[in-house]
Every structure is written in C-alpha cells, then in structure tokens.
C-alpha cells in the first residue's frame, strides 16, 4: 500500500500545478491506495487549520510536520502508514503546503 501511494504522491508532486489542486489530488490518491485516513493541515499564526482530508479519522494516527526553509508550515496526519512514509510525503508536499497556506486555500493568480 505505501509503495503504491508513495509512487503516486511522487508523480503528482513532480507534475506540479495549482497548490490546492495538487494537495487535493494527493489526499485522494493516498486514500484510494488504501490509506484509511489522510489529512493536511496548515499552520496559520501558530494554529493548525484543517485542509484537505479523506477517509474516516481513526483513533490511532500519526503526524509529521511539514517544514519549508526550517519553518513549520503545516502537518500531515494519517492512519495505517509508517512514519517514514509520512515524513517522505511531507517533504514532497512542502512547497504545495506553503503555497496553500499563503493563499489561505484560495485560488491565486500572479
């Protein structure tokens, strides 16, 4: 399960695009690969704010911080995966979490 999900996250992150669309696609892909719960949260002024999520939240979940240039910009939460998987996904999604956080989840055009 994790190998399939990780391969799809790598593909989506490499393809790029609108941050919100990439994050939503990743959340859906990870869930569709068999991960029962996967969520993204954005750090807004020190408070974690819910972003895209899929599945049913389990009692036992793990989290991984999402950092960009040493600053914690968000967090991933999942059930049914190991820490190494979640850390890798956090690294792949950092720039998208940063952009999603900077726009407050709204579409942005330069």
mmCIF file with all atom_site columns, C-alpha atoms in Angstrom:
data_model
loop_
_atom_site.group_PDB
_atom_site.id
_atom_site.type_symbol
_atom_site.label_atom_id
_atom_site.label_alt_id
_atom_site.label_comp_id
_atom_site.label_asym_id
_atom_site.label_entity_id
_atom_site.label_seq_id
_atom_site.pdbx_PDB_ins_code
_atom_site.Cartn_x
_atom_site.Cartn_y
_atom_site.Cartn_z
_atom_site.occupancy
_atom_site.B_iso_or_equiv
_atom_site.pdbx_formal_charge
_atom_site.auth_seq_id
_atom_site.auth_comp_id
_atom_site.auth_asym_id
_atom_site.auth_atom_id
_atom_site.pdbx_PDB_model_num
ATOM 1   C CA . UNK A 1 1   ? 0.000   0.000  0.000   1.00 0.00 ? 1   UNK A CA 1
ATOM 2   C CA . UNK A 1 2   ? 2.600   2.589  0.997   1.00 0.00 ? 2   UNK A CA 1
ATOM 3   C CA . UNK A 1 3   ? 4.732   1.922  -2.103  1.00 0.00 ? 3   UNK A CA 1
ATOM 4   C CA . UNK A 1 4   ? 1.777   2.495  -4.421  1.00 0.00 ? 4   UNK A CA 1
ATOM 5   C CA . UNK A 1 5   ? 0.699   5.589  -2.546  1.00 0.00 ? 5   UNK A CA 1
ATOM 6   C CA . UNK A 1 6   ? 4.233   6.988  -2.418  1.00 0.00 ? 6   UNK A CA 1
ATOM 7   C CA . UNK A 1 7   ? 4.738   6.471  -6.148  1.00 0.00 ? 7   UNK A CA 1
ATOM 8   C CA . UNK A 1 8   ? 1.534   8.366  -6.864  1.00 0.00 ? 8   UNK A CA 1
ATOM 9   C CA . UNK A 1 9   ? 2.486   11.218 -4.499  1.00 0.00 ? 9   UNK A CA 1
ATOM 10  C CA . UNK A 1 10  ? 5.887   11.469 -6.206  1.00 0.00 ? 10  UNK A CA 1
ATOM 11  C CA . UNK A 1 11  ? 4.197   11.599 -9.625  1.00 0.00 ? 11  UNK A CA 1
ATOM 12  C CA . UNK A 1 12  ? 1.681   14.262 -8.582  1.00 0.00 ? 12  UNK A CA 1
ATOM 13  C CA . UNK A 1 13  ? 4.286   16.414 -6.830  1.00 0.00 ? 13  UNK A CA 1
ATOM 14  C CA . UNK A 1 14  ? 6.618   16.249 -9.828  1.00 0.00 ? 14  UNK A CA 1
ATOM 15  C CA . UNK A 1 15  ? 3.802   17.165 -12.235 1.00 0.00 ? 15  UNK A CA 1
ATOM 16  C CA . UNK A 1 16  ? 3.180   20.383 -10.318 1.00 0.00 ? 16  UNK A CA 1
ATOM 17  C CA . UNK A 1 17  ? 0.256   22.703 -10.798 1.00 0.00 ? 17  UNK A CA 1
ATOM 18  C CA . UNK A 1 18  ? -2.034  24.719 -8.564  1.00 0.00 ? 18  UNK A CA 1
ATOM 19  C CA . UNK A 1 19  ? -1.156  24.043 -4.924  1.00 0.00 ? 19  UNK A CA 1
ATOM 20  C CA . UNK A 1 20  ? -4.739  23.393 -3.824  1.00 0.00 ? 20  UNK A CA 1
ATOM 21  C CA . UNK A 1 21  ? -5.340  21.015 -6.727  1.00 0.00 ? 21  UNK A CA 1
ATOM 22  C CA . UNK A 1 22  ? -2.102  19.110 -6.058  1.00 0.00 ? 22  UNK A CA 1
ATOM 23  C CA . UNK A 1 23  ? -2.896  18.749 -2.360  1.00 0.00 ? 23  UNK A CA 1
ATOM 24  C CA . UNK A 1 24  ? -6.439  17.554 -3.060  1.00 0.00 ? 24  UNK A CA 1
ATOM 25  C CA . UNK A 1 25  ? -5.182  15.096 -5.674  1.00 0.00 ? 25  UNK A CA 1
ATOM 26  C CA . UNK A 1 26  ? -2.556  13.725 -3.294  1.00 0.00 ? 26  UNK A CA 1
ATOM 27  C CA . UNK A 1 27  ? -5.069  13.312 -0.469  1.00 0.00 ? 27  UNK A CA 1
ATOM 28  C CA . UNK A 1 28  ? -7.430  11.441 -2.782  1.00 0.00 ? 28  UNK A CA 1
ATOM 29  C CA . UNK A 1 29  ? -4.661  9.280  -4.278  1.00 0.00 ? 29  UNK A CA 1
ATOM 30  C CA . UNK A 1 30  ? -3.265  8.269  -0.896  1.00 0.00 ? 30  UNK A CA 1
ATOM 31  C CA . UNK A 1 31  ? -6.724  7.393  0.374   1.00 0.00 ? 31  UNK A CA 1
ATOM 32  C CA . UNK A 1 32  ? -7.557  5.488  -2.828  1.00 0.00 ? 32  UNK A CA 1
ATOM 33  C CA . UNK A 1 33  ? -4.317  3.498  -2.408  1.00 0.00 ? 33  UNK A CA 1
ATOM 34  C CA . UNK A 1 34  ? -5.736  2.079  0.813   1.00 0.00 ? 34  UNK A CA 1
ATOM 35  C CA . UNK A 1 35  ? -4.753  4.575  3.495   1.00 0.00 ? 35  UNK A CA 1
ATOM 36  C CA . UNK A 1 36  ? -7.882  4.823  5.663   1.00 0.00 ? 36  UNK A CA 1
ATOM 37  C CA . UNK A 1 37  ? -7.285  8.448  6.801   1.00 0.00 ? 37  UNK A CA 1
ATOM 38  C CA . UNK A 1 38  ? -5.066  11.169 5.362   1.00 0.00 ? 38  UNK A CA 1
ATOM 39  C CA . UNK A 1 39  ? -5.220  14.880 6.154   1.00 0.00 ? 39  UNK A CA 1
ATOM 40  C CA . UNK A 1 40  ? -3.291  18.076 5.516   1.00 0.00 ? 40  UNK A CA 1
ATOM 41  C CA . UNK A 1 41  ? -3.269  20.948 7.994   1.00 0.00 ? 41  UNK A CA 1
ATOM 42  C CA . UNK A 1 42  ? -1.906  24.447 7.511   1.00 0.00 ? 42  UNK A CA 1
ATOM 43  C CA . UNK A 1 43  ? -0.140  26.442 10.224  1.00 0.00 ? 43  UNK A CA 1
ATOM 44  C CA . UNK A 1 44  ? -1.891  29.794 10.483  1.00 0.00 ? 44  UNK A CA 1
ATOM 45  C CA . UNK A 1 45  ? -0.409  32.062 13.142  1.00 0.00 ? 45  UNK A CA 1
ATOM 46  C CA . UNK A 1 46  ? 0.601   29.101 15.282  1.00 0.00 ? 46  UNK A CA 1
ATOM 47  C CA . UNK A 1 47  ? -2.689  27.242 14.949  1.00 0.00 ? 47  UNK A CA 1
ATOM 48  C CA . UNK A 1 48  ? -3.187  24.178 12.768  1.00 0.00 ? 48  UNK A CA 1
ATOM 49  C CA . UNK A 1 49  ? -6.124  24.673 10.412  1.00 0.00 ? 49  UNK A CA 1
ATOM 50  C CA . UNK A 1 50  ? -7.736  21.758 8.596   1.00 0.00 ? 50  UNK A CA 1
ATOM 51  C CA . UNK A 1 51  ? -7.066  21.437 4.901   1.00 0.00 ? 51  UNK A CA 1
ATOM 52  C CA . UNK A 1 52  ? -7.969  18.636 2.517   1.00 0.00 ? 52  UNK A CA 1
ATOM 53  C CA . UNK A 1 53  ? -8.671  15.247 4.077   1.00 0.00 ? 53  UNK A CA 1
ATOM 54  C CA . UNK A 1 54  ? -10.054 11.872 3.004   1.00 0.00 ? 54  UNK A CA 1
ATOM 55  C CA . UNK A 1 55  ? -11.346 8.837  4.802   1.00 0.00 ? 55  UNK A CA 1
ATOM 56  C CA . UNK A 1 56  ? -12.540 8.221  8.299   1.00 0.00 ? 56  UNK A CA 1
ATOM 57  C CA . UNK A 1 57  ? -10.375 9.528  11.102  1.00 0.00 ? 57  UNK A CA 1
ATOM 58  C CA . UNK A 1 58  ? -9.071  6.667  13.196  1.00 0.00 ? 58  UNK A CA 1
ATOM 59  C CA . UNK A 1 59  ? -8.249  6.701  16.885  1.00 0.00 ? 59  UNK A CA 1
ATOM 60  C CA . UNK A 1 60  ? -4.640  5.784  16.159  1.00 0.00 ? 60  UNK A CA 1
ATOM 61  C CA . UNK A 1 61  ? -2.986  8.202  13.776  1.00 0.00 ? 61  UNK A CA 1
ATOM 62  C CA . UNK A 1 62  ? 0.498   9.547  13.305  1.00 0.00 ? 62  UNK A CA 1
ATOM 63  C CA . UNK A 1 63  ? 1.569   13.019 12.307  1.00 0.00 ? 63  UNK A CA 1
ATOM 64  C CA . UNK A 1 64  ? 4.523   14.538 10.506  1.00 0.00 ? 64  UNK A CA 1
ATOM 65  C CA . UNK A 1 65  ? 5.420   18.210 10.413  1.00 0.00 ? 65  UNK A CA 1
ATOM 66  C CA . UNK A 1 66  ? 5.649   19.925 7.039   1.00 0.00 ? 66  UNK A CA 1
ATOM 67  C CA . UNK A 1 67  ? 8.553   22.385 7.007   1.00 0.00 ? 67  UNK A CA 1
ATOM 68  C CA . UNK A 1 68  ? 9.835   24.875 4.478   1.00 0.00 ? 68  UNK A CA 1
ATOM 69  C CA . UNK A 1 69  ? 13.174  26.638 4.996   1.00 0.00 ? 69  UNK A CA 1
ATOM 70  C CA . UNK A 1 70  ? 13.182  25.470 8.598   1.00 0.00 ? 70  UNK A CA 1
ATOM 71  C CA . UNK A 1 71  ? 9.732   26.868 9.384   1.00 0.00 ? 71  UNK A CA 1
ATOM 72  C CA . UNK A 1 72  ? 6.865   24.569 10.299  1.00 0.00 ? 72  UNK A CA 1
ATOM 73  C CA . UNK A 1 73  ? 4.136   25.440 7.814   1.00 0.00 ? 73  UNK A CA 1
ATOM 74  C CA . UNK A 1 74  ? 1.778   22.548 8.354   1.00 0.00 ? 74  UNK A CA 1
ATOM 75  C CA . UNK A 1 75  ? 1.254   18.963 9.331   1.00 0.00 ? 75  UNK A CA 1
ATOM 76  C CA . UNK A 1 76  ? 0.152   15.689 7.792   1.00 0.00 ? 76  UNK A CA 1
ATOM 77  C CA . UNK A 1 77  ? -1.914  13.170 9.717   1.00 0.00 ? 77  UNK A CA 1
ATOM 78  C CA . UNK A 1 78  ? -2.596  9.609  8.636   1.00 0.00 ? 78  UNK A CA 1
ATOM 79  C CA . UNK A 1 79  ? -3.709  6.210  9.815   1.00 0.00 ? 79  UNK A CA 1
ATOM 80  C CA . UNK A 1 80  ? -2.341  2.932  8.530   1.00 0.00 ? 80  UNK A CA 1
ATOM 81  C CA . UNK A 1 81  ? 1.082   4.183  7.408   1.00 0.00 ? 81  UNK A CA 1
ATOM 82  C CA . UNK A 1 82  ? 4.506   4.342  8.995   1.00 0.00 ? 82  UNK A CA 1
ATOM 83  C CA . UNK A 1 83  ? 6.482   7.407  9.979   1.00 0.00 ? 83  UNK A CA 1
ATOM 84  C CA . UNK A 1 84  ? 8.988   7.065  7.144   1.00 0.00 ? 84  UNK A CA 1
ATOM 85  C CA . UNK A 1 85  ? 6.191   7.184  4.581   1.00 0.00 ? 85  UNK A CA 1
ATOM 86  C CA . UNK A 1 86  ? 4.580   10.231 6.162   1.00 0.00 ? 86  UNK A CA 1
ATOM 87  C CA . UNK A 1 87  ? 7.919   12.056 6.501   1.00 0.00 ? 87  UNK A CA 1
ATOM 88  C CA . UNK A 1 88  ? 8.686   11.435 2.817   1.00 0.00 ? 88  UNK A CA 1
ATOM 89  C CA . UNK A 1 89  ? 5.270   12.703 1.741   1.00 0.00 ? 89  UNK A CA 1
ATOM 90  C CA . UNK A 1 90  ? 5.692   15.786 3.968   1.00 0.00 ? 90  UNK A CA 1
ATOM 91  C CA . UNK A 1 91  ? 8.947   16.576 2.166   1.00 0.00 ? 91  UNK A CA 1
ATOM 92  C CA . UNK A 1 92  ? 7.368   16.140 -1.259  1.00 0.00 ? 92  UNK A CA 1
ATOM 93  C CA . UNK A 1 93  ? 4.426   18.383 -0.417  1.00 0.00 ? 93  UNK A CA 1
ATOM 94  C CA . UNK A 1 94  ? 6.226   21.188 1.443   1.00 0.00 ? 94  UNK A CA 1
ATOM 95  C CA . UNK A 1 95  ? 6.101   23.731 -1.375  1.00 0.00 ? 95  UNK A CA 1
ATOM 96  C CA . UNK A 1 96  ? 2.414   22.985 -2.013  1.00 0.00 ? 96  UNK A CA 1
ATOM 97  C CA . UNK A 1 97  ? 1.508   23.315 1.665   1.00 0.00 ? 97  UNK A CA 1
ATOM 98  C CA . UNK A 1 98  ? 3.428   26.611 1.723   1.00 0.00 ? 98  UNK A CA 1
ATOM 99  C CA . UNK A 1 99  ? 1.501   27.963 -1.269  1.00 0.00 ? 99  UNK A CA 1
ATOM 100 C CA . UNK A 1 100 ? -1.828  26.679 0.013   1.00 0.00 ? 100 UNK A CA 1
ATOM 101 C CA . UNK A 1 101 ? -1.098  28.272 3.378   1.00 0.00 ? 101 UNK A CA 1
ATOM 102 C CA . UNK A 1 102 ? -0.004  31.578 1.837   1.00 0.00 ? 102 UNK A CA 1
ATOM 103 C CA . UNK A 1 103 ? -3.261  31.897 -0.085  1.00 0.00 ? 103 UNK A CA 1
ATOM 104 C CA . UNK A 1 104 ? -5.474  30.681 2.731   1.00 0.00 ? 104 UNK A CA 1
ATOM 105 C CA . UNK A 1 105 ? -6.602  27.891 0.435   1.00 0.00 ? 105 UNK A CA 1
ATOM 106 C CA . UNK A 1 106 ? -7.982  30.324 -2.129  1.00 0.00 ? 106 UNK A CA 1
ATOM 107 C CA . UNK A 1 107 ? -7.021  30.323 -5.801  1.00 0.00 ? 107 UNK A CA 1
ATOM 108 C CA . UNK A 1 108 ? -4.152  32.699 -6.533  1.00 0.00 ? 108 UNK A CA 1
ATOM 109 C CA . UNK A 1 109 ? -3.102  34.333 -9.759  1.00 0.00 ? 109 UNK A CA 1
ATOM 110 C CA . UNK A 1 110 ? 0.069   36.433 -10.097 1.00 0.00 ? 110 UNK A CA 1
#
